[in-house]
CSV table of C-alpha atoms in Angstrom, one decimal:
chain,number,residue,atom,x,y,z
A,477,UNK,CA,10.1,-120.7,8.7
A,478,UNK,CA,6.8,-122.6,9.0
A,479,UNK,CA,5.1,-120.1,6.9
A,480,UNK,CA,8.1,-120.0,4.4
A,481,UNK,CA,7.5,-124.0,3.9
A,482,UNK,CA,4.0,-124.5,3.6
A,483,UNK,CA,3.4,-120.7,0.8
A,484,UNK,CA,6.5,-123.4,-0.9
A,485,UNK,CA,4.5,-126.0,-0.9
A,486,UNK,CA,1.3,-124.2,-2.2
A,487,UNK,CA,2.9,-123.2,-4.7
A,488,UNK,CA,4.1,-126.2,-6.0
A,489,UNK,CA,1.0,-127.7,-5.6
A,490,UNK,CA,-0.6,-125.3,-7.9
A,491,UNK,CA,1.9,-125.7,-10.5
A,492,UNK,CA,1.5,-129.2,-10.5
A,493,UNK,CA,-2.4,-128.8,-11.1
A,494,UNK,CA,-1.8,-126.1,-13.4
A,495,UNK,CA,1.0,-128.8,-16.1
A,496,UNK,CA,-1.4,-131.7,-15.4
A,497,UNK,CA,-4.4,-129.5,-16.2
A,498,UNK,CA,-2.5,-127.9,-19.2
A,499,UNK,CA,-1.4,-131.6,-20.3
A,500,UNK,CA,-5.1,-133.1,-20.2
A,501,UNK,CA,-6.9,-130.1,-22.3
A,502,UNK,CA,-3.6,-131.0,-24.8
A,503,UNK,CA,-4.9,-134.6,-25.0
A,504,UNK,CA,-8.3,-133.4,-25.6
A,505,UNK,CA,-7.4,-130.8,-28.4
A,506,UNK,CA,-5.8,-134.2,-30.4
A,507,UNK,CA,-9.4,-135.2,-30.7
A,508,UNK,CA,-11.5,-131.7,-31.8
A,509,UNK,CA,-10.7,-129.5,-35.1
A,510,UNK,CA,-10.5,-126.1,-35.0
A,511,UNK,CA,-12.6,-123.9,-37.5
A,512,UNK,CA,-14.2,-120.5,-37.8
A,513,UNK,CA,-12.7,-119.7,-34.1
A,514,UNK,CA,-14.7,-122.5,-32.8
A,515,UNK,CA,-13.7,-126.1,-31.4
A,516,UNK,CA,-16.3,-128.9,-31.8
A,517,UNK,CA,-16.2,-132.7,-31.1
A,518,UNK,CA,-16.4,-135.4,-33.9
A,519,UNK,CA,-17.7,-139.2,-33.1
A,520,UNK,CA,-16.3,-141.1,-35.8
A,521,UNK,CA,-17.9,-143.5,-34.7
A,522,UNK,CA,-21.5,-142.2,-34.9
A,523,UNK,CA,-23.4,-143.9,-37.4
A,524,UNK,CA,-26.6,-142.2,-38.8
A,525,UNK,CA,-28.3,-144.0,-40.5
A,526,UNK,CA,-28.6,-146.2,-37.0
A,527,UNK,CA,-29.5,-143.0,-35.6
A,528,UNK,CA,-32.2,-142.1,-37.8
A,529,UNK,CA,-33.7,-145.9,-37.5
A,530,UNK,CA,-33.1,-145.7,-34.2
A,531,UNK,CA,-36.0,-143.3,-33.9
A,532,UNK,CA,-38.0,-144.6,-36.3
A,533,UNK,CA,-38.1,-147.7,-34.3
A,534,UNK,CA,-38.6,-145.2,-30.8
A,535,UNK,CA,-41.8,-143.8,-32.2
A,536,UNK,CA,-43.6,-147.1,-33.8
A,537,UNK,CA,-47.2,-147.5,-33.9
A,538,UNK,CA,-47.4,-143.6,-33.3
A,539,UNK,CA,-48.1,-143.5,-36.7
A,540,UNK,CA,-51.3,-141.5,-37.4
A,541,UNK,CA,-53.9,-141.8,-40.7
A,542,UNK,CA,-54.4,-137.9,-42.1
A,543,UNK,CA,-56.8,-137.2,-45.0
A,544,UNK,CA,-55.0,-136.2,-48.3
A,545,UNK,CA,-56.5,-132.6,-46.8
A,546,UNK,CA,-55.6,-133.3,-43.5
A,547,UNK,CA,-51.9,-134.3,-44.3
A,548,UNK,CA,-51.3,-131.1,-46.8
A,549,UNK,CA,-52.6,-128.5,-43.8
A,550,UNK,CA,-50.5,-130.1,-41.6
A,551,UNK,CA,-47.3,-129.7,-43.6
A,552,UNK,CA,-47.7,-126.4,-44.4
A,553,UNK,CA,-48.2,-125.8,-40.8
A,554,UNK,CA,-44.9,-127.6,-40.2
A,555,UNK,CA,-43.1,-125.7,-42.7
A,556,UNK,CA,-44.0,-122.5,-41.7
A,557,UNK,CA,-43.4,-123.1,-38.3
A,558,UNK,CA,-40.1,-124.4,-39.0
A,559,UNK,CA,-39.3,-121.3,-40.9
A,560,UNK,CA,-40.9,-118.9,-37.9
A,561,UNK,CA,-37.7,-116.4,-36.8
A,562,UNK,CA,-39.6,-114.8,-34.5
A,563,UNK,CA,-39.3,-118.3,-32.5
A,564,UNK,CA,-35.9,-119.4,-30.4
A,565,UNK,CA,-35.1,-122.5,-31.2
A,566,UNK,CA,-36.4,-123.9,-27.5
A,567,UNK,CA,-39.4,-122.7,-28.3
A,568,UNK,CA,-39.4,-123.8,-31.9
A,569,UNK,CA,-38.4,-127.5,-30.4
A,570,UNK,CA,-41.0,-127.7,-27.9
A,571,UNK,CA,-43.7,-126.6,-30.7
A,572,UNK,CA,-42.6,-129.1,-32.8
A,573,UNK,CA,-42.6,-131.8,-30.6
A,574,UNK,CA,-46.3,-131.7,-29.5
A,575,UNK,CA,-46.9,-132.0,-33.6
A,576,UNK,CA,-44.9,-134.9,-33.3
A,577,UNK,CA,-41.6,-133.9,-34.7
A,578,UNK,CA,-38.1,-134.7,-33.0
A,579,UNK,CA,-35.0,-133.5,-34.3
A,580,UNK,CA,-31.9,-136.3,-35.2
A,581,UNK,CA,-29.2,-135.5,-32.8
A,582,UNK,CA,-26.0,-134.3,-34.9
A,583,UNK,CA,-23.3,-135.0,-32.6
A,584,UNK,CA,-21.1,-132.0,-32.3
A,585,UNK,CA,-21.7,-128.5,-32.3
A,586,UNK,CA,-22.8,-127.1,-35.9
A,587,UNK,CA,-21.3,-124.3,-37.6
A,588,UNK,CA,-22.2,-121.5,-39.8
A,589,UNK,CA,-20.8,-120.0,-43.1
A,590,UNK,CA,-20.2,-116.2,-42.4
A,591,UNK,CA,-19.0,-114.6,-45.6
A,592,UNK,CA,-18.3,-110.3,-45.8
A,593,UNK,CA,-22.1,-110.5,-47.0
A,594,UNK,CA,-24.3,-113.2,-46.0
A,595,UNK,CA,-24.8,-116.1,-43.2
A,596,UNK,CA,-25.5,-119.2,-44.1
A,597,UNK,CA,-26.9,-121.5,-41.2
A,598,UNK,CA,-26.3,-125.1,-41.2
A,599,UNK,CA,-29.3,-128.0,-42.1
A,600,UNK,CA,-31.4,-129.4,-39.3
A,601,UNK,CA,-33.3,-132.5,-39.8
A,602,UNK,CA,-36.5,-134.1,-38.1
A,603,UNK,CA,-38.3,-136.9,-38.0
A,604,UNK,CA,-42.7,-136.5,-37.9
A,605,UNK,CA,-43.4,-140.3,-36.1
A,606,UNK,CA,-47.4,-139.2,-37.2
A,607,UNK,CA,-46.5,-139.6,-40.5
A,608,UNK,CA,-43.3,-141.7,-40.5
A,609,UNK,CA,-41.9,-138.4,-43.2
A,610,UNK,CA,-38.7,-136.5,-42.7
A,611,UNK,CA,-38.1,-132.5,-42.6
A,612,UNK,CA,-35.0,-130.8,-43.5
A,613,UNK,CA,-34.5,-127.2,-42.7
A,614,UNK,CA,-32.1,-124.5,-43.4
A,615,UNK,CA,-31.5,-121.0,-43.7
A,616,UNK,CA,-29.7,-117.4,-44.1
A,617,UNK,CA,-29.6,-114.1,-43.7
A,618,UNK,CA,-27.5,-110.9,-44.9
A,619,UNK,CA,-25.2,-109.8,-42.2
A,620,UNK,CA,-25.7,-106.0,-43.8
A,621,UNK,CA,-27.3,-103.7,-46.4
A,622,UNK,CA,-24.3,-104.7,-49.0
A,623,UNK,CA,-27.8,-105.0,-51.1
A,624,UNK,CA,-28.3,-102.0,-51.3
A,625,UNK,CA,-25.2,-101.6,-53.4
A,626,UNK,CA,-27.0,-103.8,-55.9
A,627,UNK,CA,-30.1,-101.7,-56.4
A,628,UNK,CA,-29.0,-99.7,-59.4
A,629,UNK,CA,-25.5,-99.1,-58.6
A,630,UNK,CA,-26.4,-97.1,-54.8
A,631,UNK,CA,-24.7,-97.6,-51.6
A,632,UNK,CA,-27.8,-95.6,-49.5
A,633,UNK,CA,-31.0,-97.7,-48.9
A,634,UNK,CA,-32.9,-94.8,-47.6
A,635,UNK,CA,-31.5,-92.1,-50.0
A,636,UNK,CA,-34.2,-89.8,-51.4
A,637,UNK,CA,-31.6,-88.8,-53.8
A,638,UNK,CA,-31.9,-92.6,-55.5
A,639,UNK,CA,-35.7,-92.4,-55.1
A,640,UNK,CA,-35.9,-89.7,-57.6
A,641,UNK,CA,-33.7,-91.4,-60.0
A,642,UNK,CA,-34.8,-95.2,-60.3
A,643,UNK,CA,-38.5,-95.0,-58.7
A,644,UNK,CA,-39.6,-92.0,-61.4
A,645,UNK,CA,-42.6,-90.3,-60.8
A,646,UNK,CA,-43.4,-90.9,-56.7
A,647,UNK,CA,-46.4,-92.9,-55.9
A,648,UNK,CA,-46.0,-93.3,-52.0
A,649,UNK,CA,-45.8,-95.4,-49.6
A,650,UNK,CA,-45.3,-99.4,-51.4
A,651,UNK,CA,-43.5,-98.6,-54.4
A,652,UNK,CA,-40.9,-101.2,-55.0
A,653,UNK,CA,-37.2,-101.6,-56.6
A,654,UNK,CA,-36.5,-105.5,-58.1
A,655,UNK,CA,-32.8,-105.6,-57.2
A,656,UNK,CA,-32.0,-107.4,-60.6
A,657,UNK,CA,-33.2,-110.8,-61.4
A,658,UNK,CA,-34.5,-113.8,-59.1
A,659,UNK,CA,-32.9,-115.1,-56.6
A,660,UNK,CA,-33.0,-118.7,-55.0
A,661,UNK,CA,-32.6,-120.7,-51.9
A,662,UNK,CA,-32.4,-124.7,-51.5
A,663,UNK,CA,-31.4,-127.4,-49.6
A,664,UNK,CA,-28.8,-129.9,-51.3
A,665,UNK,CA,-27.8,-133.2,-50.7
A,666,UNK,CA,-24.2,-134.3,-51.7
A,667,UNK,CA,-22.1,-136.9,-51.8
A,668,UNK,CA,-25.2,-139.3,-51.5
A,669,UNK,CA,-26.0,-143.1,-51.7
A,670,UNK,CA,-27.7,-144.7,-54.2
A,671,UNK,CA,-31.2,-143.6,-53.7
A,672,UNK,CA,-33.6,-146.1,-51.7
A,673,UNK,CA,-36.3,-147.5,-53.5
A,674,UNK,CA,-39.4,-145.5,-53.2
A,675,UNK,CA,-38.0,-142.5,-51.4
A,676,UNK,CA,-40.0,-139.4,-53.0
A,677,UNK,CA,-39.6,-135.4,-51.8
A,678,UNK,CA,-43.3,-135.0,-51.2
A,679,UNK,CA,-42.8,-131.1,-50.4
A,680,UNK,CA,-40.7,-128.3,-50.2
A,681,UNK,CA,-40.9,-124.4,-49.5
A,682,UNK,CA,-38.6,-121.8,-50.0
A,683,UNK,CA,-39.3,-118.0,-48.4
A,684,UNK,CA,-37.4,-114.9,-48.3
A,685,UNK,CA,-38.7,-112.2,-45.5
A,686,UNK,CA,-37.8,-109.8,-43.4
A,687,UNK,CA,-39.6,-107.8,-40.3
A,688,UNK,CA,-38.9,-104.8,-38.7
A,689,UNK,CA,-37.7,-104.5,-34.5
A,690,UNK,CA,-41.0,-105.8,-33.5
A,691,UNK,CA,-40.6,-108.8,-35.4
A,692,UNK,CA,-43.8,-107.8,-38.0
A,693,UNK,CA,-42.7,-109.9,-40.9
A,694,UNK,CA,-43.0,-107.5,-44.3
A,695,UNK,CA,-42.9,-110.6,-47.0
A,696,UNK,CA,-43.5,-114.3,-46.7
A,697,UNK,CA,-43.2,-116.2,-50.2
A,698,UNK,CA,-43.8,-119.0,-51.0
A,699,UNK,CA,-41.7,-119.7,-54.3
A,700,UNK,CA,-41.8,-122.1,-57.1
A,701,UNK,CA,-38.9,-125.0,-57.2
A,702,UNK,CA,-36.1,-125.9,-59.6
A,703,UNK,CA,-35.2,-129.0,-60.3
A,704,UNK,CA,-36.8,-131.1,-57.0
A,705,UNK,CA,-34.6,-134.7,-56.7
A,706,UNK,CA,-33.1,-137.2,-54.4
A,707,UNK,CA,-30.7,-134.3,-54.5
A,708,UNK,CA,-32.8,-131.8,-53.0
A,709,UNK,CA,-34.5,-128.6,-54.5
A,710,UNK,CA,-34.3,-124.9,-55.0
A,711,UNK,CA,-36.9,-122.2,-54.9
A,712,UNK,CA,-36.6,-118.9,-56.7
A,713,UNK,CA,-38.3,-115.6,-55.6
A,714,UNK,CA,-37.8,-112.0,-56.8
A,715,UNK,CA,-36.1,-109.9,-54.2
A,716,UNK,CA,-36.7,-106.4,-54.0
A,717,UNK,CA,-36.9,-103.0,-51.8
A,718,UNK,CA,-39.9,-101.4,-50.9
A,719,UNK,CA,-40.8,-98.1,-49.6
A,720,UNK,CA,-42.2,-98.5,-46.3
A,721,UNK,CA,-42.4,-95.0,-44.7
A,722,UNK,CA,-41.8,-91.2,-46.1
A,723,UNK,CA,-40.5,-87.9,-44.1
A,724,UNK,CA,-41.9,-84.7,-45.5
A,725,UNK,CA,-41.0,-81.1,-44.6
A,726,UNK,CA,-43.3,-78.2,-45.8
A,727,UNK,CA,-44.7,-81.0,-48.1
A,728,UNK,CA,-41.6,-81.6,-50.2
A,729,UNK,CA,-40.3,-85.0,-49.6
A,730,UNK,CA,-36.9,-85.4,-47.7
A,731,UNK,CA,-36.2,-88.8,-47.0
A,732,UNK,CA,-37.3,-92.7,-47.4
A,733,UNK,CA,-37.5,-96.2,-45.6
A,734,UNK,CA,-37.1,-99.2,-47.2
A,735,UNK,CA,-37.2,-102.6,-46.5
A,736,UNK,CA,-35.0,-105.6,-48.4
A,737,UNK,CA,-37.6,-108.2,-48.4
A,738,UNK,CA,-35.0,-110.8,-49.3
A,739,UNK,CA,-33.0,-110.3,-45.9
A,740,UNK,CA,-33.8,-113.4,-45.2
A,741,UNK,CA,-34.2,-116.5,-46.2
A,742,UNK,CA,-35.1,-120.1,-45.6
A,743,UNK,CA,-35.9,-123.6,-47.0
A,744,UNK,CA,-37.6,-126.6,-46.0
A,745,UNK,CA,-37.9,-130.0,-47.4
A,746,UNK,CA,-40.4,-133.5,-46.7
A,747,UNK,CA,-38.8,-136.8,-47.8
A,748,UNK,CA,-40.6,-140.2,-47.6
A,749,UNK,CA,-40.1,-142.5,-45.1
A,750,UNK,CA,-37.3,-144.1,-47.0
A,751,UNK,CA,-34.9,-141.4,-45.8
A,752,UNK,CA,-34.3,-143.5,-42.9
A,753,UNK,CA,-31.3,-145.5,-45.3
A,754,UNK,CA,-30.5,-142.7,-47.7
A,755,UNK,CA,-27.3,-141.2,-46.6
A,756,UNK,CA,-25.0,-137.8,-47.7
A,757,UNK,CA,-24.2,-134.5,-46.8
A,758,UNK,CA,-26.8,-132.1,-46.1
A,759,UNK,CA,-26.1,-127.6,-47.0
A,760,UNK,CA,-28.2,-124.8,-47.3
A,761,UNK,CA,-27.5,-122.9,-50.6
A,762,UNK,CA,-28.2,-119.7,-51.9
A,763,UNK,CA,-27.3,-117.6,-55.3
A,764,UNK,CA,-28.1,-113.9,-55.7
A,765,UNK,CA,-28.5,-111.2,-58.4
A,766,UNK,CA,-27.9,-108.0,-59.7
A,767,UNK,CA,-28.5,-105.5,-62.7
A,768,UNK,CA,-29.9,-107.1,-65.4
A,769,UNK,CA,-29.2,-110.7,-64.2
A,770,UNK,CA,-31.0,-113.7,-63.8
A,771,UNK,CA,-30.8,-117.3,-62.9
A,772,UNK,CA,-31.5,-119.6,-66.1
A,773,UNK,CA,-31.0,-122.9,-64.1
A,774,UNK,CA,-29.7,-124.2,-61.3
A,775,UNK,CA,-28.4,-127.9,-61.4
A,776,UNK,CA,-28.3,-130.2,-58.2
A,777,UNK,CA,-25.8,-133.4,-58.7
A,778,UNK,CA,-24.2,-136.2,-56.7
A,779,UNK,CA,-20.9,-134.1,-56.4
A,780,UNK,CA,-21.3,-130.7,-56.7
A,781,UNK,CA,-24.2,-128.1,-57.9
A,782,UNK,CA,-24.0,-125.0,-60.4
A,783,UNK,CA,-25.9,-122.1,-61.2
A,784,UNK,CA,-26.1,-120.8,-65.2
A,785,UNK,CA,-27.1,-117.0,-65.1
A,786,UNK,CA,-28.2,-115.3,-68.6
A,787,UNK,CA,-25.4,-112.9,-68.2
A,788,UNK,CA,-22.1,-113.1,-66.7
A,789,UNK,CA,-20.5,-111.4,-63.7
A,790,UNK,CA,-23.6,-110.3,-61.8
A,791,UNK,CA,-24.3,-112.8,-59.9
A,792,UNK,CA,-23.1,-115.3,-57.1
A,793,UNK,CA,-23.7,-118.5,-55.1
A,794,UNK,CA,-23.0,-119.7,-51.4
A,795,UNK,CA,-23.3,-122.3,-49.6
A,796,UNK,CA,-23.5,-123.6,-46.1
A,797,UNK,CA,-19.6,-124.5,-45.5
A,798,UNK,CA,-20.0,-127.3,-42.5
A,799,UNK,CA,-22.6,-130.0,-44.1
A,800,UNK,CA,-25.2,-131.8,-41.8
A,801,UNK,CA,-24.1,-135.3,-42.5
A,802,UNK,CA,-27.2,-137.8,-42.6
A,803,UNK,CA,-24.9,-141.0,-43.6
């Protein structure tokens, strides 16, 4: 009987645990939205444009004097490191931070844009104390070789059979296929406050890559921009596949390797110290091509941006779908 009363008990207990348990994750789901299978916490509170002065004022007086030469090595170094995949992001933090680079605290978890096709990360943004500047960086990357699909109407990015047809006469190990027209990658900043006096983009890359298992990178472009603003800037850069190794048996040819130099792709921006009060919405965007298409312009507004192609229908833009707010 003894036993009988006290197995009742436990399990009473553990029911109780279990609804008070089951109650209090109820109360916290009221406060979280749900997207893309994920839960993340919002601060409504959370004001960032305190944030971002908050570490402006942190790192005062760190401020260091470059040369003009000095200054323009130094960003590209930043840049580049900031677009370095073959980095985690630990080691990518800790890197920057002995340049003197800190990364604004976004609080809650960020998200990415996963369509059929591509990835599209969301913005991070950092403050360099040396030169009192801010860095915005973003990127993508194709999630498979759907591309391939684009090169002259083939589905087989290491068919032999498409080799003889689009390359012609074969010249080896290097040739390349442009997969229609240019493509382009930016960072845009939506939904934005009037502009501070005196806040200038000072520099911006954009670079499509890709590298094989051992991380050896096969392209790193640097591209020319479109329309730089207050509201950002794009970079365009002509993607392509290139033959990068050849199987031969009794000398005839049998079968290719290529690479899509455009798998990914990433952009970086450098605003003035006036970014501290600017405020908005922050997304990585990215528009691709095929056939015969190609990008005429690409325009970046307060609201919304748009891309005009010089033909219809082969051609398409994404963006980043959860924004990096900066307000």
């Amino acid at each position: 009987m003894r036993k009988l009363i006290l197995f009742t008990l436990f399990v009473f207990s553990v029911a109780f645990i279990f609804l008070n348990s089951s109650k209090l994750e109820g109360e916290k789901f009221d406060n979280r939205v749900y997207s893309s299978d994920t839960f993340y916490m919002i601060d409504e509170e959370y004001n960032f444009v305190d944030a971002k002065m908050n570490l402006v004022n942190t790192y005062y007086g760190l401020q260091q004097n470059f040369t003009d030469e000095e200054d323009i090595l130094r960003e590209q170094n930043i840049h580049s490191l900031l677009a370095d995949i073959r980095l985690s992001s630990e080691e990518k933090i800790l890197k920057l931070n002995s340049m003197g680079l800190v990364m604004l605290d976004i609080p809650y978890a960020k998200l990415n844009s996963d369509s059929s096709d591509v990835t599209i990360g969301t913005v991070s943004i950092y403050f360099d104390y040396y030169s009192n500047s801010w860095y915005l960086s973003g990127y993508g990357y194709w999630n498979n070789d759907a591309y391939c699909d684009d090169a002259d109407g083939s589905d087989n990015c290491d068919s032999i059979w498409r080799t003889a047809g689009e390359y012609g006469i074969w010249n080896g190990i290097g040739e390349k296929d442009n997969i229609g027209g240019r493509d382009s990658v930016g960072i845009y900043l939506q939904d934005t406050s009037t502009a501070p006096v005196g806040l200038s983009l000072i520099s911006g890359y954009g670079k499509f890559y890709n590298y094989d298992e051992s991380k050896n990178i096969y392209s790193y472009n640097y591209t020319r921009d479109i329309n730089p603003s207050s509201y950002g800037a794009v970079y365009t850069f002509q993607d392509y596949l290139e033959i990068t190794d050849a199987t031969y048996f009794l000398g005839i040819l049998t079968s290719i390797d290529e690479t899509y130099v455009a798998k990914k792709f990433y952009s970086s921006l450098r605003y003035s110290s006036q970014f501290s009060t600017y405020s908005g919405n922050a997304v990585v965007i990215y528009a691709h091509t095929w056939d015969e298409t190609d990008i005429n312009s690409i325009g970046l507004g307060k609201d919304s941006f748009s891309v005009s192609w010089d033909t219809t229908g082969d051609g398409w833009s994404a963006q980043s779908t959860s924004d990096t707010p900066f307000e």
